Tab-separated table of N, CA and C in Angstrom:
chain	number	residue	atom	x	y	z
A	1	UNK	N	0.694	-13.411	22.371
A	1	UNK	CA	1.723	-14.046	21.571
A	1	UNK	C	1.508	-15.553	21.606
A	2	UNK	N	1.758	-16.227	20.473
A	2	UNK	CA	1.454	-17.645	20.396
A	2	UNK	C	2.560	-18.555	20.927
A	3	UNK	N	3.765	-18.065	21.051
A	3	UNK	CA	4.895	-18.848	21.570
A	3	UNK	C	5.125	-20.139	20.783
A	4	UNK	N	5.450	-19.995	19.526
A	4	UNK	CA	5.797	-21.137	18.690
A	4	UNK	C	7.093	-21.754	19.175
A	5	UNK	N	7.217	-23.061	19.010
A	5	UNK	CA	8.499	-23.707	19.279
A	5	UNK	C	9.497	-23.151	18.270
A	6	UNK	N	10.673	-22.824	18.739
A	6	UNK	CA	11.673	-22.198	17.874
A	6	UNK	C	12.291	-23.209	16.918
A	7	UNK	N	12.784	-22.728	15.771
A	7	UNK	CA	13.426	-23.621	14.801
A	7	UNK	C	14.819	-24.020	15.280
A	8	UNK	N	15.399	-24.962	14.577
A	8	UNK	CA	16.770	-25.369	14.866
A	8	UNK	C	17.717	-24.245	14.456
A	9	UNK	N	18.551	-23.818	15.386
A	9	UNK	CA	19.525	-22.759	15.107
A	9	UNK	C	20.849	-23.416	14.744
A	10	UNK	N	21.320	-23.135	13.540
A	10	UNK	CA	22.555	-23.734	13.041
A	10	UNK	C	23.778	-22.898	13.389
A	11	UNK	N	23.608	-21.581	13.399
A	11	UNK	CA	24.717	-20.671	13.699
A	11	UNK	C	24.141	-19.338	14.139
A	12	UNK	N	24.987	-18.562	14.815
A	12	UNK	CA	24.572	-17.230	15.266
A	12	UNK	C	25.790	-16.331	15.273
A	13	UNK	N	25.609	-15.099	14.820
A	13	UNK	CA	26.654	-14.093	14.973
A	13	UNK	C	25.982	-12.754	15.250
A	14	UNK	N	26.723	-11.900	15.932
A	14	UNK	CA	26.109	-10.637	16.339
A	14	UNK	C	27.140	-9.533	16.452
A	15	UNK	N	26.613	-8.320	16.484
A	15	UNK	CA	27.389	-7.154	16.867
A	15	UNK	C	26.534	-6.408	17.882
A	16	UNK	N	26.869	-5.206	18.163
A	16	UNK	CA	26.183	-4.456	19.223
A	16	UNK	C	24.682	-4.295	18.999
A	17	UNK	N	24.268	-4.041	17.751
A	17	UNK	CA	22.870	-3.718	17.476
A	17	UNK	C	22.149	-4.705	16.569
A	18	UNK	N	22.818	-5.785	16.141
A	18	UNK	CA	22.170	-6.737	15.236
A	18	UNK	C	22.644	-8.154	15.533
A	19	UNK	N	21.709	-9.072	15.405
A	19	UNK	CA	22.020	-10.493	15.556
A	19	UNK	C	21.489	-11.213	14.321
A	20	UNK	N	22.240	-12.202	13.877
A	20	UNK	CA	21.828	-13.028	12.750
A	20	UNK	C	21.870	-14.489	13.180
A	21	UNK	N	20.772	-15.179	12.947
A	21	UNK	CA	20.701	-16.609	13.203
A	21	UNK	C	20.547	-17.319	11.865
A	22	UNK	N	21.327	-18.359	11.647
A	22	UNK	CA	21.115	-19.264	10.503
A	22	UNK	C	20.224	-20.365	11.057
A	23	UNK	N	19.025	-20.522	10.490
A	23	UNK	CA	18.076	-21.502	11.022
A	23	UNK	C	17.706	-22.521	9.960
A	24	UNK	N	17.294	-23.680	10.433
A	24	UNK	CA	16.799	-24.744	9.561
A	24	UNK	C	15.314	-24.904	9.828
A	25	UNK	N	14.518	-24.766	8.787
A	25	UNK	CA	13.065	-24.868	8.893
A	25	UNK	C	12.676	-26.284	8.451
A	26	UNK	N	12.647	-27.187	9.418
A	26	UNK	CA	12.423	-28.608	9.159
A	26	UNK	C	11.003	-28.898	8.680
A	27	UNK	N	10.905	-29.815	7.744
A	27	UNK	CA	9.597	-30.265	7.253
A	27	UNK	C	8.790	-30.945	8.360
A	28	UNK	N	9.455	-31.346	9.430
A	28	UNK	CA	8.791	-32.031	10.532
A	28	UNK	C	8.039	-31.093	11.479
A	29	UNK	N	8.201	-29.784	11.324
A	29	UNK	CA	7.514	-28.834	12.201
A	29	UNK	C	5.996	-28.947	12.020
A	30	UNK	N	5.280	-28.940	13.128
A	30	UNK	CA	3.819	-29.032	13.092
A	30	UNK	C	3.171	-27.894	12.323
A	31	UNK	N	3.846	-26.756	12.203
A	31	UNK	CA	3.268	-25.579	11.554
A	31	UNK	C	2.977	-25.800	10.076
A	32	UNK	N	3.609	-26.807	9.479
A	32	UNK	CA	3.371	-27.092	8.065
A	32	UNK	C	2.089	-27.888	7.838
A	33	UNK	N	1.627	-28.583	8.855
A	33	UNK	CA	0.454	-29.446	8.695
A	33	UNK	C	-0.783	-28.616	8.371
A	34	UNK	N	-1.383	-28.924	7.217
A	34	UNK	CA	-2.605	-28.254	6.815
A	34	UNK	C	-2.410	-26.857	6.260
A	35	UNK	N	-1.186	-26.460	6.005
A	35	UNK	CA	-0.928	-25.088	5.539
A	35	UNK	C	0.026	-25.130	4.353
A	36	UNK	N	-0.244	-25.562	3.279
A	36	UNK	CA	-1.432	-25.827	2.495
A	36	UNK	C	-1.364	-27.237	1.942
A	37	UNK	N	-2.475	-27.727	1.424
A	37	UNK	CA	-2.543	-29.108	0.964
A	37	UNK	C	-1.622	-29.382	-0.228
A	38	UNK	N	-1.597	-28.470	-1.210
A	38	UNK	CA	-0.795	-28.675	-2.426
A	38	UNK	C	0.699	-28.505	-2.167
A	39	UNK	N	1.065	-27.549	-1.328
A	39	UNK	CA	2.468	-27.267	-1.010
A	39	UNK	C	2.540	-26.717	0.409
A	40	UNK	N	3.249	-27.417	1.269
A	40	UNK	CA	3.401	-26.947	2.645
A	40	UNK	C	4.166	-25.624	2.662
A	41	UNK	N	3.676	-24.682	3.477
A	41	UNK	CA	4.265	-23.347	3.601
A	41	UNK	C	4.309	-22.989	5.081
A	42	UNK	N	5.422	-22.389	5.519
A	42	UNK	CA	5.510	-21.946	6.908
A	42	UNK	C	4.633	-20.707	7.079
A	43	UNK	N	3.656	-20.755	7.991
A	43	UNK	CA	2.766	-19.604	8.169
A	43	UNK	C	3.518	-18.337	8.584
A	44	UNK	N	3.055	-17.202	8.085
A	44	UNK	CA	3.653	-15.918	8.434
A	44	UNK	C	3.585	-15.632	9.916
A	45	UNK	N	2.509	-16.065	10.579
A	45	UNK	CA	2.381	-15.820	12.014
A	45	UNK	C	3.485	-16.544	12.787
A	46	UNK	N	3.918	-17.695	12.304
A	46	UNK	CA	5.020	-18.421	12.946
A	46	UNK	C	6.328	-17.674	12.736
A	47	UNK	N	6.553	-17.182	11.523
A	47	UNK	CA	7.766	-16.404	11.247
A	47	UNK	C	7.819	-15.161	12.136
A	48	UNK	N	6.701	-14.504	12.278
A	48	UNK	CA	6.622	-13.308	13.118
A	48	UNK	C	6.883	-13.663	14.581
A	49	UNK	N	6.290	-14.744	15.052
A	49	UNK	CA	6.485	-15.145	16.440
A	49	UNK	C	7.945	-15.487	16.726
A	50	UNK	N	8.611	-16.168	15.795
A	50	UNK	CA	10.034	-16.478	15.982
A	50	UNK	C	10.846	-15.194	16.099
A	51	UNK	N	10.551	-14.213	15.253
A	51	UNK	CA	11.277	-12.939	15.304
A	51	UNK	C	11.047	-12.238	16.645
A	52	UNK	N	9.816	-12.264	17.132
A	52	UNK	CA	9.508	-11.627	18.420
A	52	UNK	C	10.243	-12.343	19.547
A	53	UNK	N	10.125	-13.661	19.594
A	53	UNK	CA	10.768	-14.416	20.679
A	53	UNK	C	12.280	-14.238	20.685
A	54	UNK	N	12.916	-14.463	19.538
A	54	UNK	CA	14.378	-14.379	19.479
A	54	UNK	C	14.872	-12.957	19.688
A	55	UNK	N	14.200	-11.979	19.073
A	55	UNK	CA	14.612	-10.591	19.220
A	55	UNK	C	14.473	-10.085	20.644
A	56	UNK	N	13.356	-10.373	21.272
A	56	UNK	CA	13.147	-9.914	22.652
A	56	UNK	C	14.137	-10.582	23.608
A	57	UNK	N	14.369	-11.852	23.412
A	57	UNK	CA	15.335	-12.570	24.244
A	57	UNK	C	16.739	-11.996	24.060
A	58	UNK	N	17.135	-11.748	22.824
A	58	UNK	CA	18.488	-11.269	22.532
A	58	UNK	C	18.747	-9.861	23.049
A	59	UNK	N	17.737	-8.989	22.965
A	59	UNK	CA	17.947	-7.593	23.325
A	59	UNK	C	17.314	-7.210	24.659
A	60	UNK	N	16.776	-8.181	25.390
A	60	UNK	CA	16.302	-7.942	26.740
A	60	UNK	C	14.960	-7.240	26.867
A	61	UNK	N	14.085	-7.411	25.883
A	61	UNK	CA	12.755	-6.814	25.942
A	61	UNK	C	11.737	-7.827	26.464
A	62	UNK	N	10.659	-7.309	27.042
A	62	UNK	CA	9.501	-8.152	27.330
A	62	UNK	C	8.777	-8.381	26.002
A	63	UNK	N	8.310	-9.588	25.734
A	63	UNK	CA	7.672	-9.857	24.432
A	63	UNK	C	6.217	-9.381	24.371
A	64	UNK	N	6.034	-8.075	24.531
A	64	UNK	CA	4.701	-7.488	24.473
A	64	UNK	C	4.668	-6.515	23.303
A	65	UNK	N	3.949	-6.888	22.258
A	65	UNK	CA	3.926	-6.111	21.020
A	65	UNK	C	2.870	-5.015	21.097
A	66	UNK	N	3.253	-3.800	20.727
A	66	UNK	CA	2.305	-2.689	20.639
A	66	UNK	C	1.712	-2.636	19.229
A	67	UNK	N	2.591	-2.604	18.216
A	67	UNK	CA	2.136	-2.566	16.822
A	67	UNK	C	3.154	-3.254	15.920
A	68	UNK	N	2.688	-3.609	14.732
A	68	UNK	CA	3.546	-4.144	13.679
A	68	UNK	C	3.580	-3.114	12.567
A	69	UNK	N	4.759	-2.899	12.001
A	69	UNK	CA	4.924	-1.886	10.964
A	69	UNK	C	5.584	-2.502	9.737
A	70	UNK	N	5.214	-2.041	8.583
A	70	UNK	CA	5.767	-2.453	7.284
A	70	UNK	C	6.025	-3.956	7.190
A	71	UNK	N	5.061	-4.732	7.611
A	71	UNK	CA	5.165	-6.189	7.581
A	71	UNK	C	4.972	-6.674	6.149
A	72	UNK	N	5.955	-7.425	5.635
A	72	UNK	CA	5.903	-7.916	4.263
A	72	UNK	C	6.323	-9.374	4.223
A	73	UNK	N	5.591	-10.156	3.459
A	73	UNK	CA	5.955	-11.546	3.191
A	73	UNK	C	6.175	-11.641	1.689
A	74	UNK	N	7.457	-11.697	1.283
A	74	UNK	CA	7.807	-11.607	-0.123
A	74	UNK	C	7.820	-12.959	-0.834
A	75	UNK	N	8.295	-14.004	-0.147
A	75	UNK	CA	8.400	-15.324	-0.769
A	75	UNK	C	7.940	-16.375	0.229
A	76	UNK	N	7.465	-17.477	-0.288
A	76	UNK	CA	7.016	-18.572	0.572
A	76	UNK	C	8.217	-19.279	1.193
A	77	UNK	N	8.115	-19.569	2.479
A	77	UNK	CA	9.145	-20.336	3.157
A	77	UNK	C	8.688	-21.790	3.177
A	78	UNK	N	9.426	-22.628	2.480
A	78	UNK	CA	9.054	-24.020	2.281
A	78	UNK	C	9.771	-24.939	3.268
A	79	UNK	N	9.282	-26.169	3.399
A	79	UNK	CA	9.924	-27.136	4.303
A	79	UNK	C	11.377	-27.407	3.909
A	80	UNK	N	12.164	-27.747	4.927
A	80	UNK	CA	13.578	-28.101	4.769
A	80	UNK	C	14.389	-26.995	4.081
A	81	UNK	N	14.157	-25.775	4.534
A	81	UNK	CA	14.845	-24.595	4.022
A	81	UNK	C	15.790	-24.060	5.090
A	82	UNK	N	16.954	-23.601	4.671
A	82	UNK	CA	17.855	-22.868	5.566
A	82	UNK	C	17.742	-21.394	5.208
A	83	UNK	N	17.538	-20.556	6.228
A	83	UNK	CA	17.447	-19.111	6.017
A	83	UNK	C	18.191	-18.405	7.141
A	84	UNK	N	18.449	-17.135	6.918
A	84	UNK	CA	19.022	-16.296	7.966
A	84	UNK	C	17.958	-15.349	8.467
A	85	UNK	N	17.883	-15.229	9.769
A	85	UNK	CA	16.985	-14.274	10.417
A	85	UNK	C	17.847	-13.181	11.016
A	86	UNK	N	17.728	-11.970	10.468
A	86	UNK	CA	18.456	-10.813	10.971
A	86	UNK	C	17.504	-9.990	11.825
A	87	UNK	N	17.953	-9.612	13.011
A	87	UNK	CA	17.156	-8.735	13.868
A	87	UNK	C	18.065	-7.650	14.423
A	88	UNK	N	17.628	-6.406	14.254
A	88	UNK	CA	18.323	-5.273	14.864
A	88	UNK	C	17.334	-4.560	15.767
A	89	UNK	N	17.861	-3.730	16.661
A	89	UNK	CA	16.943	-3.018	17.557
A	89	UNK	C	17.295	-1.547	17.625
A	90	UNK	N	16.261	-0.772	17.892
A	90	UNK	CA	16.388	0.657	18.121
A	90	UNK	C	15.924	0.870	19.556
A	91	UNK	N	16.876	0.942	20.477
A	91	UNK	CA	16.552	1.039	21.900
A	91	UNK	C	15.762	2.306	22.225
A	92	UNK	N	16.059	3.407	21.559
A	92	UNK	CA	15.370	4.674	21.841
A	92	UNK	C	13.882	4.597	21.523
A	93	UNK	N	13.515	3.762	20.542
A	93	UNK	CA	12.111	3.649	20.137
A	93	UNK	C	11.482	2.317	20.542
A	94	UNK	N	12.237	1.445	21.218
A	94	UNK	CA	11.753	0.102	21.602
A	94	UNK	C	11.191	-0.642	20.389
A	95	UNK	N	12.007	-0.695	19.319
A	95	UNK	CA	11.583	-1.363	18.092
A	95	UNK	C	12.617	-2.385	17.650
A	96	UNK	N	12.111	-3.475	17.112
A	96	UNK	CA	12.937	-4.493	16.481
A	96	UNK	C	12.634	-4.476	14.985
A	97	UNK	N	13.670	-4.580	14.175
A	97	UNK	CA	13.510	-4.716	12.740
A	97	UNK	C	14.033	-6.090	12.366
A	98	UNK	N	13.236	-6.857	11.608
A	98	UNK	CA	13.658	-8.217	11.272
A	98	UNK	C	13.548	-8.455	9.777
A	99	UNK	N	14.336	-9.421	9.314
A	99	UNK	CA	14.203	-9.896	7.937
A	99	UNK	C	14.684	-11.337	7.876
A	100	UNK	N	13.950	-12.120	7.115
A	100	UNK	CA	14.335	-13.496	6.792
A	100	UNK	C	14.853	-13.454	5.369
A	101	UNK	N	16.068	-13.971	5.169
A	101	UNK	CA	16.618	-13.954	3.823
A	101	UNK	C	17.684	-15.035	3.662
A	102	UNK	N	18.000	-15.263	2.411
A	102	UNK	CA	19.068	-16.183	2.047
A	102	UNK	C	19.744	-15.586	0.826
A	103	UNK	N	20.866	-14.923	1.061
A	103	UNK	CA	21.525	-14.196	-0.024
A	103	UNK	C	20.620	-13.076	-0.511
A	104	UNK	N	20.338	-13.055	-1.811
A	104	UNK	CA	19.460	-12.035	-2.387
A	104	UNK	C	17.982	-12.382	-2.250
A	105	UNK	N	17.685	-13.580	-1.836
A	105	UNK	CA	16.297	-14.021	-1.705
A	105	UNK	C	15.728	-13.529	-0.378
A	106	UNK	N	14.651	-12.759	-0.448
A	106	UNK	CA	14.003	-12.210	0.750
A	106	UNK	C	12.674	-12.925	0.970
A	107	UNK	N	12.484	-13.388	2.197
A	107	UNK	CA	11.255	-14.106	2.537
A	107	UNK	C	10.252	-13.212	3.262
A	108	UNK	N	10.697	-12.501	4.271
A	108	UNK	CA	9.790	-11.667	5.070
A	108	UNK	C	10.593	-10.594	5.789
A	109	UNK	N	9.895	-9.499	6.142
A	109	UNK	CA	10.548	-8.435	6.890
A	109	UNK	C	9.488	-7.579	7.573
A	110	UNK	N	9.932	-6.782	8.520
A	110	UNK	CA	9.019	-5.875	9.200
A	110	UNK	C	9.652	-5.250	10.426
A	111	UNK	N	8.870	-4.397	11.074
A	111	UNK	CA	9.280	-3.773	12.335
A	111	UNK	C	8.260	-4.128	13.400
A	112	UNK	N	8.767	-4.342	14.591
A	112	UNK	CA	7.934	-4.687	15.737
A	112	UNK	C	8.122	-3.602	16.780
A	113	UNK	N	7.064	-2.844	17.050
A	113	UNK	CA	7.104	-1.835	18.113
A	113	UNK	C	6.642	-2.515	19.389
A	114	UNK	N	7.483	-2.466	20.395
A	114	UNK	CA	7.189	-3.155	21.650
A	114	UNK	C	6.518	-2.216	22.639
A	115	UNK	N	5.589	-2.763	23.400
A	115	UNK	CA	4.890	-1.975	24.416
A	115	UNK	C	5.832	-1.738	25.583
A	116	UNK	N	5.817	-0.536	26.098
A	116	UNK	CA	6.611	-0.224	27.278
A	116	UNK	C	5.940	-0.848	28.481
A	117	UNK	N	6.733	-1.226	29.457
A	117	UNK	CA	6.175	-1.811	30.680
A	117	UNK	C	5.226	-0.807	31.314
A	118	UNK	N	4.037	-1.276	31.681
A	118	UNK	CA	3.069	-0.361	32.273
A	118	UNK	C	3.434	-0.095	33.727
A	119	UNK	N	3.021	1.059	34.193
A	119	UNK	CA	3.279	1.423	35.587
A	119	UNK	C	2.489	0.494	36.499
A	120	UNK	N	3.061	0.161	37.609
A	120	UNK	CA	2.355	-0.702	38.546
A	120	UNK	C	1.340	0.119	39.324
A	121	UNK	N	0.261	-0.503	39.661
A	121	UNK	CA	-0.805	0.169	40.418
A	121	UNK	C	-0.815	-0.344	41.852
A	122	UNK	N	-1.192	0.548	42.788
A	122	UNK	CA	-1.381	0.077	44.155
A	122	UNK	C	-2.755	-0.578	44.229
A	123	UNK	N	-3.113	-1.115	45.376
A	123	UNK	CA	-4.369	-1.868	45.453
A	123	UNK	C	-5.616	-0.992	45.314
A	124	UNK	N	-5.476	0.336	45.338
A	124	UNK	CA	-6.613	1.231	45.107
A	124	UNK	C	-6.776	1.536	43.619
A	125	UNK	N	-5.874	0.973	42.773
A	125	UNK	CA	-5.944	1.187	41.336
A	125	UNK	C	-5.269	2.462	40.874
A	126	UNK	N	-4.501	3.108	41.736
A	126	UNK	CA	-3.802	4.328	41.365
A	126	UNK	C	-2.345	4.026	41.054
A	127	UNK	N	-1.807	4.749	40.080
A	127	UNK	CA	-0.400	4.555	39.709
A	127	UNK	C	0.510	5.263	40.679
């Protein structure tokens, strides 16, 4: 995981299985530099990393990703944009579902399957 610096969080609300953060994607973020020359765009890998960091922190998971599912980037996230990041979790499957949106405008979405903690081994290498 790349551990991107998190965006400015303007507001947060939650219920038992979902959290929503209103975030500000400042033009001053280093992630915009060089991505792209004609129009700065927030890289998808940064959006994904924010979802992993915030989701794992909120729901108590270790940030170890097993697989990514149905990952979609629908619209470009531009500098100085306010968006909402919704994350819900399925504890039985150790999965987070995320979406970045602003009203009807959808920026990105996907599911993150988290790796289960591996069994510890003794010094002989046996579980």
